[in-house]
Tab-separated table of N, CA and C in Angstrom:
chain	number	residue	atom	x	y	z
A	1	UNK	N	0.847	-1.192	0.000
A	1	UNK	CA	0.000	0.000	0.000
A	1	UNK	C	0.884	1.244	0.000
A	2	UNK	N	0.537	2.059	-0.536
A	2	UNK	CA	1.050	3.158	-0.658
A	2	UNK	C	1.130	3.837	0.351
A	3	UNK	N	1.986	5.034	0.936
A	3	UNK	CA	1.814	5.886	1.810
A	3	UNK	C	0.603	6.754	1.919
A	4	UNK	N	-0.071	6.869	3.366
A	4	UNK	CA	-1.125	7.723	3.637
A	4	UNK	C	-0.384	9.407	3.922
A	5	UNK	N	-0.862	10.003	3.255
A	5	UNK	CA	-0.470	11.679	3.803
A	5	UNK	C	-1.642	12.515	4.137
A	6	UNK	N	-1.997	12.983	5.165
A	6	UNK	CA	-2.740	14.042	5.743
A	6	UNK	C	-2.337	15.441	5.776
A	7	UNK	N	-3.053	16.064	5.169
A	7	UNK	CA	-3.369	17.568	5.002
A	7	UNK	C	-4.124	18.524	5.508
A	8	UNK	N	-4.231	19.432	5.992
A	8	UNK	CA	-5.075	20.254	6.459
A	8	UNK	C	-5.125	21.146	4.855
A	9	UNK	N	-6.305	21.313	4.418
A	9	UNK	CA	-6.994	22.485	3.471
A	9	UNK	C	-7.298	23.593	3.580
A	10	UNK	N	-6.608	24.306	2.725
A	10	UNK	CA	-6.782	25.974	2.748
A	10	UNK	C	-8.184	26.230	2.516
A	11	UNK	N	-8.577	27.294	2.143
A	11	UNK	CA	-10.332	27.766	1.809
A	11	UNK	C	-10.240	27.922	0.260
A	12	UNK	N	-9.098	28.069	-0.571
A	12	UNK	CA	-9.188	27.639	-1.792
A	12	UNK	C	-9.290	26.354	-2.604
A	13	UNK	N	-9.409	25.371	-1.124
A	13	UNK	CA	-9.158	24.171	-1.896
A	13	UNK	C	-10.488	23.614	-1.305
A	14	UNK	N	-11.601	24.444	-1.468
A	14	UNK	CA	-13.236	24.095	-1.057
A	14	UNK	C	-13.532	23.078	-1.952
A	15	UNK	N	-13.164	22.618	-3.480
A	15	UNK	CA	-13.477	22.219	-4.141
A	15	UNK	C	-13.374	20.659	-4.138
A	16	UNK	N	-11.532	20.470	-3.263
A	16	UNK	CA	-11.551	19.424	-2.863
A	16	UNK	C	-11.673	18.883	-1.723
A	17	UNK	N	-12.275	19.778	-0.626
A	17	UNK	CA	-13.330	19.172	0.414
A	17	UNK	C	-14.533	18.612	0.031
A	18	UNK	N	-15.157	19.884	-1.226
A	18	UNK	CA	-16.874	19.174	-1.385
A	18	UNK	C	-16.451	17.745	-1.752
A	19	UNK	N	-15.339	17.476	-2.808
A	19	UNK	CA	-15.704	16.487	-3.958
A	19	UNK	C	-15.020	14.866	-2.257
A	20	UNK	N	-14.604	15.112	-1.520
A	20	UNK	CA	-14.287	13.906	-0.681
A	20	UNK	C	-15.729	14.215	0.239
A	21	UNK	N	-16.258	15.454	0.327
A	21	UNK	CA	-17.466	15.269	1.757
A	21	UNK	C	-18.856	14.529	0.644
A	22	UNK	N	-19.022	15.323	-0.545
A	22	UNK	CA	-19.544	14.392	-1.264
A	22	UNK	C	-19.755	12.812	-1.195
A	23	UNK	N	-18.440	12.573	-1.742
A	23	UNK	CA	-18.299	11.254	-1.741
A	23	UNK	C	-18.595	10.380	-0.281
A	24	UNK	N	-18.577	11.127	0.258
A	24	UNK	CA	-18.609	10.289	1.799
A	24	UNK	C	-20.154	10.484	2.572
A	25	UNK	N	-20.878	11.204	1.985
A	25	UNK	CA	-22.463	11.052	1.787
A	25	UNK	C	-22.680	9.994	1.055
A	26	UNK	N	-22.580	10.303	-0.480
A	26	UNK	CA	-22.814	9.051	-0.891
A	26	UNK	C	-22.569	7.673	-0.391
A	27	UNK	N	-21.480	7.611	-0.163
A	27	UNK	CA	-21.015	6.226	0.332
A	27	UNK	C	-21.646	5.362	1.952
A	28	UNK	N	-21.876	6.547	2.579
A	28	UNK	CA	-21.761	6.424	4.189
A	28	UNK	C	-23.200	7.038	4.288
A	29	UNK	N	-24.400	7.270	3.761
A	29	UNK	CA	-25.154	8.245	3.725
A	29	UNK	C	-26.125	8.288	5.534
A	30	UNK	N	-25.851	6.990	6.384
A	30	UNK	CA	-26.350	6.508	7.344
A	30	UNK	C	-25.573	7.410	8.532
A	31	UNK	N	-24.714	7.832	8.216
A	31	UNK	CA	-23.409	8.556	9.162
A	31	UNK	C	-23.808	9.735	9.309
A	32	UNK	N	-24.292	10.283	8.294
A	32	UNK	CA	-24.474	12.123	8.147
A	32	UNK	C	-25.737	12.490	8.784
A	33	UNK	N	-26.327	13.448	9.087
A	33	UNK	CA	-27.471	14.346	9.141
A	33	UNK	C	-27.781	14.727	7.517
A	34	UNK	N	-27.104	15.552	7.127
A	34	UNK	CA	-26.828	16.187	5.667
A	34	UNK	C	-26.997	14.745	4.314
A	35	UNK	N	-27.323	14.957	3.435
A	35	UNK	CA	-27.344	14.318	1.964
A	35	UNK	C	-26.523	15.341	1.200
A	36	UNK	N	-25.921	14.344	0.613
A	36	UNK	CA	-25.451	14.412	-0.706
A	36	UNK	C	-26.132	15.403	-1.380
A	37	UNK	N	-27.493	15.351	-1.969
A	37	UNK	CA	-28.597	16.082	-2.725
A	37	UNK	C	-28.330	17.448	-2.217
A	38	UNK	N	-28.768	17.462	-0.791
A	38	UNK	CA	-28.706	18.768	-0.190
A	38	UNK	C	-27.478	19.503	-0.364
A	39	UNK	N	-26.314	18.889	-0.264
A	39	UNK	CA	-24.791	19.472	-0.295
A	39	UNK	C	-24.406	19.947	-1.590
A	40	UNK	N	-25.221	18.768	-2.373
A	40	UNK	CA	-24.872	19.209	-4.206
A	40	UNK	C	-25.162	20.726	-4.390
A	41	UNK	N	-25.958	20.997	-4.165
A	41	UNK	CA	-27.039	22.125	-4.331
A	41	UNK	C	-26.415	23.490	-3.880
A	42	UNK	N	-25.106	23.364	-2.891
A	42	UNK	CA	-25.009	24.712	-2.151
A	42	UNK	C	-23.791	25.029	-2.947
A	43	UNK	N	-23.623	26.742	-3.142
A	43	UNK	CA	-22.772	27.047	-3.803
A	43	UNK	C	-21.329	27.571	-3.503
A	44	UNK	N	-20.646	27.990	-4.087
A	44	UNK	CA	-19.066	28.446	-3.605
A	44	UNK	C	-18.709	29.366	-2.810
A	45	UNK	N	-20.076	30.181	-2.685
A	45	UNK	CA	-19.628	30.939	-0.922
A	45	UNK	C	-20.270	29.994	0.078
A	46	UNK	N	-20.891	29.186	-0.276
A	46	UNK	CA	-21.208	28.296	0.951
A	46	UNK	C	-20.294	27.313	1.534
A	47	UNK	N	-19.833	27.065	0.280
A	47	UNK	CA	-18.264	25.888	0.569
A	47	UNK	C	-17.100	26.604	1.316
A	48	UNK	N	-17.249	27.657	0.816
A	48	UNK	CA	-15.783	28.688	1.414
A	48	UNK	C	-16.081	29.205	2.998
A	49	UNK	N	-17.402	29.287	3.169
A	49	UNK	CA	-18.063	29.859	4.527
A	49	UNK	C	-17.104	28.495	5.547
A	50	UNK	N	-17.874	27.582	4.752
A	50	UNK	CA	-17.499	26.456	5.637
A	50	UNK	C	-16.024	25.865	5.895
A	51	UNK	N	-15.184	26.182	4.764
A	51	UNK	CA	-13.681	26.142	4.965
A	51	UNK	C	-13.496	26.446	5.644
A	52	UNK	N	-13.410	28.079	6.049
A	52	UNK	CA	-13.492	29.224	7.299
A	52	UNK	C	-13.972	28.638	8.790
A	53	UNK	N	-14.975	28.509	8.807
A	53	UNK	CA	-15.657	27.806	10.540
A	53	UNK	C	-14.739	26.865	10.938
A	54	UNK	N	-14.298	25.977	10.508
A	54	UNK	CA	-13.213	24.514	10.989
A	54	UNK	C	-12.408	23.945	9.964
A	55	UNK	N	-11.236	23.889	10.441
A	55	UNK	CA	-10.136	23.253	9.759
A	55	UNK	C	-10.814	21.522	8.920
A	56	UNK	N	-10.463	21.581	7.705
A	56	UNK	CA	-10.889	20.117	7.123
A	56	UNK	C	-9.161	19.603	6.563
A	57	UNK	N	-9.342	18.448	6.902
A	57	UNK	CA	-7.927	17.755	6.834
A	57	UNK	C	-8.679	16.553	5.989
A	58	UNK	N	-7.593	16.223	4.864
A	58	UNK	CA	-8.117	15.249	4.002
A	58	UNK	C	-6.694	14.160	4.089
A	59	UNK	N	-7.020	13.115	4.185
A	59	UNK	CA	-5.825	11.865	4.351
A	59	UNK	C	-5.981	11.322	2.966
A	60	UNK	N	-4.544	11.521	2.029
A	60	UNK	CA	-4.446	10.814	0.665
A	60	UNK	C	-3.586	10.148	0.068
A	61	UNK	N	-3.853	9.231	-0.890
A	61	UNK	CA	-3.056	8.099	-0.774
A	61	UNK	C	-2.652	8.435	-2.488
A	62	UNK	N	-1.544	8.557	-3.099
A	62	UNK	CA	-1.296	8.614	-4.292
A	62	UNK	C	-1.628	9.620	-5.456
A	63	UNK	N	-2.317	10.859	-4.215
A	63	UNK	CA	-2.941	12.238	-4.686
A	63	UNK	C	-4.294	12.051	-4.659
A	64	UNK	N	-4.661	11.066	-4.243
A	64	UNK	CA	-5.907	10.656	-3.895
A	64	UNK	C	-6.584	10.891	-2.737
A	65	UNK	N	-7.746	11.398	-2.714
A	65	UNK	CA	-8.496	11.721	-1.430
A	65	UNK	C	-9.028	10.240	-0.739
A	66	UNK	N	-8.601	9.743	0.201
A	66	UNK	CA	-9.495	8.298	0.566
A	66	UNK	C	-9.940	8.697	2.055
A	67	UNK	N	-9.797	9.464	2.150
A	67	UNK	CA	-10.250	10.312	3.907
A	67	UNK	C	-10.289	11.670	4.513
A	68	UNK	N	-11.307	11.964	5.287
A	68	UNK	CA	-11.867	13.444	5.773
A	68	UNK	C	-12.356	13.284	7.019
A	69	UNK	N	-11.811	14.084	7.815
A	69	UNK	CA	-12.217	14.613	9.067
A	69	UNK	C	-12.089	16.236	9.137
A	70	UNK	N	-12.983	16.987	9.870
A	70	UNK	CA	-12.999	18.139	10.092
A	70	UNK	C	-12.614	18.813	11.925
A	71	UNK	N	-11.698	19.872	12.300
A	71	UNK	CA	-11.500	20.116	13.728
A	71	UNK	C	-12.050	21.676	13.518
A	72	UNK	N	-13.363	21.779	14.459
A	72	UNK	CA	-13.583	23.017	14.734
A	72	UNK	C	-13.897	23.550	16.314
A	73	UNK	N	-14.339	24.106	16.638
A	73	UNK	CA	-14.436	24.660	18.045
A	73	UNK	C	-15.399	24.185	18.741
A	74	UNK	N	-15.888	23.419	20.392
A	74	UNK	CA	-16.723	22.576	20.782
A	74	UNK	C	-17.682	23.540	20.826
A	75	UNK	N	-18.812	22.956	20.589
A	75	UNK	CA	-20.215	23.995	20.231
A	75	UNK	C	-20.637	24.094	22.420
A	76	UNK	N	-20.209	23.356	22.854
A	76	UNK	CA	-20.546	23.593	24.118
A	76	UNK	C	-19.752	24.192	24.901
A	77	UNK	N	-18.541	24.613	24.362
A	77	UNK	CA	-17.354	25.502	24.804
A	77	UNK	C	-17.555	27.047	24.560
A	78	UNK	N	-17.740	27.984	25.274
A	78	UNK	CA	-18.004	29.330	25.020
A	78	UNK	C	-16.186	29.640	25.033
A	79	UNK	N	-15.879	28.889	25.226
A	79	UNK	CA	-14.347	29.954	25.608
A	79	UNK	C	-13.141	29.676	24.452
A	80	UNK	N	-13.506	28.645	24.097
A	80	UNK	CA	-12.878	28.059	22.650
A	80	UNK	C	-11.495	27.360	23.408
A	81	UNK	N	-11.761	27.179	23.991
A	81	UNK	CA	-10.391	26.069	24.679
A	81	UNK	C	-10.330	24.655	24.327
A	82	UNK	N	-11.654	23.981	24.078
A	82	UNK	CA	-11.785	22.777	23.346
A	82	UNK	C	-12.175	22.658	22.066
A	83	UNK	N	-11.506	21.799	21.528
A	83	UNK	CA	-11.499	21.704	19.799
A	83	UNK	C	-13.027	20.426	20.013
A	84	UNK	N	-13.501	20.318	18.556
A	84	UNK	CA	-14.427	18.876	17.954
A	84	UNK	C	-14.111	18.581	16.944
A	85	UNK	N	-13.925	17.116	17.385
A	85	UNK	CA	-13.714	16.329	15.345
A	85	UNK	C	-14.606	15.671	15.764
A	86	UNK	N	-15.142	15.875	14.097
A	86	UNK	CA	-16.160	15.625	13.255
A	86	UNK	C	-16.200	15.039	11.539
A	87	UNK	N	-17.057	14.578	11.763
A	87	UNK	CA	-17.161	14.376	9.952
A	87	UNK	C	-15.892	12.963	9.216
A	88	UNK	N	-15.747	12.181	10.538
A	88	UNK	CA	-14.357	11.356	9.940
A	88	UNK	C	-15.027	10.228	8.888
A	89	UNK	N	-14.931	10.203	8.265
A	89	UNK	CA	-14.971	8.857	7.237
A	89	UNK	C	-13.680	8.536	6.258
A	90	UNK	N	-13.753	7.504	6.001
A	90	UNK	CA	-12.547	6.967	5.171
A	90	UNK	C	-13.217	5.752	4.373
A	91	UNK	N	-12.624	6.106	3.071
A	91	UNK	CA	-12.765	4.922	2.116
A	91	UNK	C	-12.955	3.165	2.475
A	92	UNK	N	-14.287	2.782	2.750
A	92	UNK	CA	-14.565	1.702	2.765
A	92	UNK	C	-13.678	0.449	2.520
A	93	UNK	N	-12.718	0.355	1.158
A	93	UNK	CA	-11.788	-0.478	1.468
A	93	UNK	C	-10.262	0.104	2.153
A	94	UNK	N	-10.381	0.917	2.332
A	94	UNK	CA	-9.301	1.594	3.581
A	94	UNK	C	-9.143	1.579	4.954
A	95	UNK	N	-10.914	1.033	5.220
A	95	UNK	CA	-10.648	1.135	6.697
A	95	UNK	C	-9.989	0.140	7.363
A	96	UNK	N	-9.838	0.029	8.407
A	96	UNK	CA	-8.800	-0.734	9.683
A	96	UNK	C	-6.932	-0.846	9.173
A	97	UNK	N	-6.546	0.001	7.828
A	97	UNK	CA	-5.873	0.779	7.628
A	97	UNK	C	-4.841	1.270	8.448
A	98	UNK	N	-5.420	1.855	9.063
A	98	UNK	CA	-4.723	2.980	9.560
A	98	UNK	C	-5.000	4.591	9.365
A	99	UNK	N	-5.992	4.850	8.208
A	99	UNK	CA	-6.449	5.862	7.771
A	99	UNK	C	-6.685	6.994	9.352
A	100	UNK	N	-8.212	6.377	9.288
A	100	UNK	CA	-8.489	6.868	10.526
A	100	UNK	C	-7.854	7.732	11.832
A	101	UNK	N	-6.824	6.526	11.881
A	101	UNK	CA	-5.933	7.132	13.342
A	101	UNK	C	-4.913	7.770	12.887
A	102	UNK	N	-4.664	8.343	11.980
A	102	UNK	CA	-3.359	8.992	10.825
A	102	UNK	C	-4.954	10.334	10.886
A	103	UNK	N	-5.962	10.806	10.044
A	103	UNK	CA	-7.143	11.420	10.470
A	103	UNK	C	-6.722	11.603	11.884
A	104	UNK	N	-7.333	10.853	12.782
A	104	UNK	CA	-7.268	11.639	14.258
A	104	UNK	C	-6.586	12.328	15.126
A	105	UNK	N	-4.766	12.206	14.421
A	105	UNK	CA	-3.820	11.996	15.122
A	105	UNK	C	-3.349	13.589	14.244
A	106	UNK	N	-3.527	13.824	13.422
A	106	UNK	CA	-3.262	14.836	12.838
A	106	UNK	C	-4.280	15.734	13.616
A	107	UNK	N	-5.545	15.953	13.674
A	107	UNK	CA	-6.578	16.402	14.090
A	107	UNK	C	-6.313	17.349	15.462
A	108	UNK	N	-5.590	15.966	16.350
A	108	UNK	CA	-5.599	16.379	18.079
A	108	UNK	C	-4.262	16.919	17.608
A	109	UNK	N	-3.018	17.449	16.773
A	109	UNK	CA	-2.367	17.720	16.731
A	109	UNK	C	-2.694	19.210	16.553
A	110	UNK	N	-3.286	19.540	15.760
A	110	UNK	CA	-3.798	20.950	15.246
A	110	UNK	C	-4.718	21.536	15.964
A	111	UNK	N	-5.459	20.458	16.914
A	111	UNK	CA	-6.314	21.647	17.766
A	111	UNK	C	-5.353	21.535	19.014
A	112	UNK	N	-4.169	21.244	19.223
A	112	UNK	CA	-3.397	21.465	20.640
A	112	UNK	C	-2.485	22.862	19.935
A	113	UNK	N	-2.177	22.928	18.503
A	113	UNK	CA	-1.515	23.989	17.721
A	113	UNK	C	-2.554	25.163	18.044
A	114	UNK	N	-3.372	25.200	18.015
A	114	UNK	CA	-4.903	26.184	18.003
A	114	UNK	C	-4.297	26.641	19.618
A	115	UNK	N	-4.126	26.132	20.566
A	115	UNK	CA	-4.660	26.213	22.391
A	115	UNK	C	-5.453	25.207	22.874
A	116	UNK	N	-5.946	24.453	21.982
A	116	UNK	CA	-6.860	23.451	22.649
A	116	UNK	C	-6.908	22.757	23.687
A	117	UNK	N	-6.861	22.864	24.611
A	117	UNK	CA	-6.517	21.499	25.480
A	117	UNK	C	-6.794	20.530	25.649
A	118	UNK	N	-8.125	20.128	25.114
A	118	UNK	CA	-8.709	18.908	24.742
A	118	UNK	C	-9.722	18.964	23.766
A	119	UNK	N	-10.016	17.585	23.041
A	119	UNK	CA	-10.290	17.561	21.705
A	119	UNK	C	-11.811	16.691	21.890
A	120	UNK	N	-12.915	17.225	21.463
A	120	UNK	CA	-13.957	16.508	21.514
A	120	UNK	C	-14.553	15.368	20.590
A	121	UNK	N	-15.030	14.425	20.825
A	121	UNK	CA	-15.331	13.520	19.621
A	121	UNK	C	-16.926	12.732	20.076
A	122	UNK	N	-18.090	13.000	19.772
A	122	UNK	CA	-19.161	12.259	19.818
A	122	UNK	C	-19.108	10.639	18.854
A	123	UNK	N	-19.614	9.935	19.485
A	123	UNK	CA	-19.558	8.442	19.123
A	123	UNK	C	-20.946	7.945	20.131
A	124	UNK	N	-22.178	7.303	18.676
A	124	UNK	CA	-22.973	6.986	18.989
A	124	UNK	C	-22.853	5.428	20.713
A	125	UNK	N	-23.493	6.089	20.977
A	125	UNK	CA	-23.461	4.942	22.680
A	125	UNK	C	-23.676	3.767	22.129
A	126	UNK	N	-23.984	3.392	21.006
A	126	UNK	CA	-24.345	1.402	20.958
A	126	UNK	C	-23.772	1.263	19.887
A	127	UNK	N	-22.346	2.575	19.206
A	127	UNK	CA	-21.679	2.123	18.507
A	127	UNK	C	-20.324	1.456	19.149
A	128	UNK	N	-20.297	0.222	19.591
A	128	UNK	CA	-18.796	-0.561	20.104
A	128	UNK	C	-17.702	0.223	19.749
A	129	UNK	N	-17.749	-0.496	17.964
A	129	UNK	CA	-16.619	-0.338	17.179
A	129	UNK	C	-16.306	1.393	17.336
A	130	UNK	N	-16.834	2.104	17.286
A	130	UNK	CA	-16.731	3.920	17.239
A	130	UNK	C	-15.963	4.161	18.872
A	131	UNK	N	-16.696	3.660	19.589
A	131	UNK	CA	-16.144	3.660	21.322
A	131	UNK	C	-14.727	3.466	21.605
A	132	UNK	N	-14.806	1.843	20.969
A	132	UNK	CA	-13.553	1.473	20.736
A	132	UNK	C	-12.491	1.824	20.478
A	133	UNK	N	-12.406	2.707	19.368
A	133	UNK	CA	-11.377	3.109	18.194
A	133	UNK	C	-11.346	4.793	18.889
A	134	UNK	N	-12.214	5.262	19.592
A	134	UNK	CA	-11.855	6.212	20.173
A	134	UNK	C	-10.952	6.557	21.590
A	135	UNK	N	-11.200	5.629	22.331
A	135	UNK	CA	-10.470	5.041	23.272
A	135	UNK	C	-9.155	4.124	23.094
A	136	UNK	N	-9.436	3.486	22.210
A	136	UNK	CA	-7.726	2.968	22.050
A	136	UNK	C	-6.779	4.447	21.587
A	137	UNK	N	-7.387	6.068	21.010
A	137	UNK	CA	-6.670	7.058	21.040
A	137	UNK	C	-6.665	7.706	21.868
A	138	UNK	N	-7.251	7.113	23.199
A	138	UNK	CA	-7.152	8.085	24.668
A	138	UNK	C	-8.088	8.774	24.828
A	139	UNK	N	-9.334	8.638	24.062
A	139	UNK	CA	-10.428	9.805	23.981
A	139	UNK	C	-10.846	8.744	25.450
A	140	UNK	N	-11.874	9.316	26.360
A	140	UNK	CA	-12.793	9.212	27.314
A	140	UNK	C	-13.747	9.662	27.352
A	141	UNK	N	-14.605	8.713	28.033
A	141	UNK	CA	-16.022	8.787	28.234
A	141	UNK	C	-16.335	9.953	28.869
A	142	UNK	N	-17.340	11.386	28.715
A	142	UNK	CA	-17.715	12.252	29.623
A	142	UNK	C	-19.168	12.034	29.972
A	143	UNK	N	-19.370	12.942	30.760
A	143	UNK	CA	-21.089	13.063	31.377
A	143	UNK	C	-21.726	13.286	30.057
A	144	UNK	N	-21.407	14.326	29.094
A	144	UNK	CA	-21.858	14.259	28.161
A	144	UNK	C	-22.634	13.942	27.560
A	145	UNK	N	-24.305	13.610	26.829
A	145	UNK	CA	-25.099	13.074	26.057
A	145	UNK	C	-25.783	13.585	25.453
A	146	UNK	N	-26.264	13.737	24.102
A	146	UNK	CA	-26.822	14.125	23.312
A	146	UNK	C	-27.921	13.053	22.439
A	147	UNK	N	-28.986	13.629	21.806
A	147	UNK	CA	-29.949	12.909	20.626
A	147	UNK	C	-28.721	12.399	19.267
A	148	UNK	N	-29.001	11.465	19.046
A	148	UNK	CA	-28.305	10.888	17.626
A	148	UNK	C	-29.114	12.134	16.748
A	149	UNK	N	-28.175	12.616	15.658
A	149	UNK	CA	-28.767	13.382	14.787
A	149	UNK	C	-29.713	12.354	13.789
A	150	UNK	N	-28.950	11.366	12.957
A	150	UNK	CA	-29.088	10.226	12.200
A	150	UNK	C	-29.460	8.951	13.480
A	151	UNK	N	-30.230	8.273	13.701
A	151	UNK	CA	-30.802	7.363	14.681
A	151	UNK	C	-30.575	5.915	13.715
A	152	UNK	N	-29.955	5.025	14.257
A	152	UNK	CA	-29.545	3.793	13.477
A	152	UNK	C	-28.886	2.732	14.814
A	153	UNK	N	-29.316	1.539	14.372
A	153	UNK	CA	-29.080	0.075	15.176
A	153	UNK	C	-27.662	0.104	15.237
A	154	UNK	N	-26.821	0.783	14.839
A	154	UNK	CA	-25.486	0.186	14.710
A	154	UNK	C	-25.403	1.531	16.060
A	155	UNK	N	-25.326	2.335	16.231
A	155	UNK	CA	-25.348	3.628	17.111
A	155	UNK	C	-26.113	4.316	18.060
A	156	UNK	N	-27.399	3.517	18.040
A	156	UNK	CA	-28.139	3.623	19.327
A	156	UNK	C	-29.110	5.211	18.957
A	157	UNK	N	-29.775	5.481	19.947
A	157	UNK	CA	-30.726	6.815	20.332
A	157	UNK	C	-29.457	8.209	20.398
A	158	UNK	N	-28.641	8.083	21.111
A	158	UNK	CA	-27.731	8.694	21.592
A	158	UNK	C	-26.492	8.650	21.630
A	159	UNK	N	-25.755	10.123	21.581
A	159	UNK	CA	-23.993	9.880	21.380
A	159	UNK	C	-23.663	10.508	22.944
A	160	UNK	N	-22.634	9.787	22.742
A	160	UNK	CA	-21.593	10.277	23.890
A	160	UNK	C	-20.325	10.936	23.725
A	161	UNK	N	-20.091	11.917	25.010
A	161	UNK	CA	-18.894	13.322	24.423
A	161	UNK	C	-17.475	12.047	24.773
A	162	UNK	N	-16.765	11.604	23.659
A	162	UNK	CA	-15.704	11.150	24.399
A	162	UNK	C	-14.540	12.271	23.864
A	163	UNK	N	-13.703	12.584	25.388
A	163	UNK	CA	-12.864	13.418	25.070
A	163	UNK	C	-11.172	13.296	25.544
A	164	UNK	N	-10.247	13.650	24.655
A	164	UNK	CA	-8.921	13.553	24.544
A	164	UNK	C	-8.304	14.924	25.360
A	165	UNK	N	-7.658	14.742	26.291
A	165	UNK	CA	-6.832	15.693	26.934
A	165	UNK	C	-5.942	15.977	26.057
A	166	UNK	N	-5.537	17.218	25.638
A	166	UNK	CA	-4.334	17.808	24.718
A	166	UNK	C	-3.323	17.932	25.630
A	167	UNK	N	-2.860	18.431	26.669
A	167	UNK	CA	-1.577	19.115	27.175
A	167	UNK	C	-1.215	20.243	26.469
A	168	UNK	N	0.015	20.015	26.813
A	168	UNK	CA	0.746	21.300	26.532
A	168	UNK	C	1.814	20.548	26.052
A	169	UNK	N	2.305	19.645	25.491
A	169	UNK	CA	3.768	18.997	25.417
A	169	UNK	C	3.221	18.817	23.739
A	170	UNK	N	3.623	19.381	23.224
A	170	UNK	CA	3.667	19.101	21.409
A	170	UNK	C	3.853	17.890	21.011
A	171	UNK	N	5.154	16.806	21.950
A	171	UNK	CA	5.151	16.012	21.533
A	171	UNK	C	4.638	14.850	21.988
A	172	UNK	N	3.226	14.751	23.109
A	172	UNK	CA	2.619	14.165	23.440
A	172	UNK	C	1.199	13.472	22.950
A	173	UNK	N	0.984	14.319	21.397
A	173	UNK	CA	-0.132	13.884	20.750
A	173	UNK	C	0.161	13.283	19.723
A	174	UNK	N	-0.431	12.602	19.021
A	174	UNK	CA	0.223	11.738	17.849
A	174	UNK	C	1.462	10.871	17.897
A	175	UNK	N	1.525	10.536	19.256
A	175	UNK	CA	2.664	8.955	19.200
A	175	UNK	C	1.619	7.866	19.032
């Protein structure tokens, strides 16, 4: 397999956020709130708005987009001290990869670059595998709970805040 490289995207390169967030509606359409249809539809100040609000990092393999996660500011944080990733998907035959945690690891890297001190990540409560894979990166369980936006058997009624302590040591995130 080829080498995975992760990027964080400028706001000129909206074009190749839509065409991987696209694709990852289509593919994943059970994951999102949002459709495809709906996303098709919005135009190039809407894409650029959204560049702007949170960093989108795309993981690619051969100039190829095969993964997207987004780090923006915790919507329950007034003070902006905690980062949220969001939006992770990766290419169906990519996953258990490594994609993902190459995605996450870049992610908690850039919101500890931001001030962050810790990094938020919702993961449906009766999703195992999501729990799992968040916790083997140190994320933890909080009081935290929210409505599933998207409601599905694999993820239960409800997500849970699991969250990653950043520090202060640069080189404590992404080993």
């Amino acid at each position: 397999m080829s080498e995975i490289t992760v990027r964080t995207l400028g706001e000129d390169e909206w074009q190749d956020y839509r065409a991987v967030r696209l694709e990852a509606l289509r593919e994943s359409p059970e994951a999102f709130v949002a459709t495809a249809e709906e996303e098709e539809a919005f135009d190039e100040d809407y894409w650029r708005a959204r560049m702007r609000r949170s960093a989108r990092l795309i993981a690619e393999q051969d100039g190829v987009a095969v993964g997207v996660v987004s780090v923006g500011t915790a919507a329950s944080e007034e003070d902006g001290d905690s980062g949220e990733l969001f939006g992770l998907w990766v290419k169906p035959e990519l996953r258990g990869t490594g994609v993902a945690t190459r995605l996450v690891k870049s992610g908690a890297v850039l919101a500890q670059q931001r001030g962050q001190s810790r990094l938020y990540y919702w993961v449906g409560t009766e999703n195992g595998r999501a729990v799992a894979f968040a916790s083997g990166m140190g994320f933890r369980p909080a009081d935290e709970r929210r409505p599933m936006g998207v409601k599905s058997e694999i993820d239960g009624e409800e997500e849970i805040a699991m969250v990653l302590p950043l520090g202060t040591d640069p080189g404590v995130v992404g080993r």
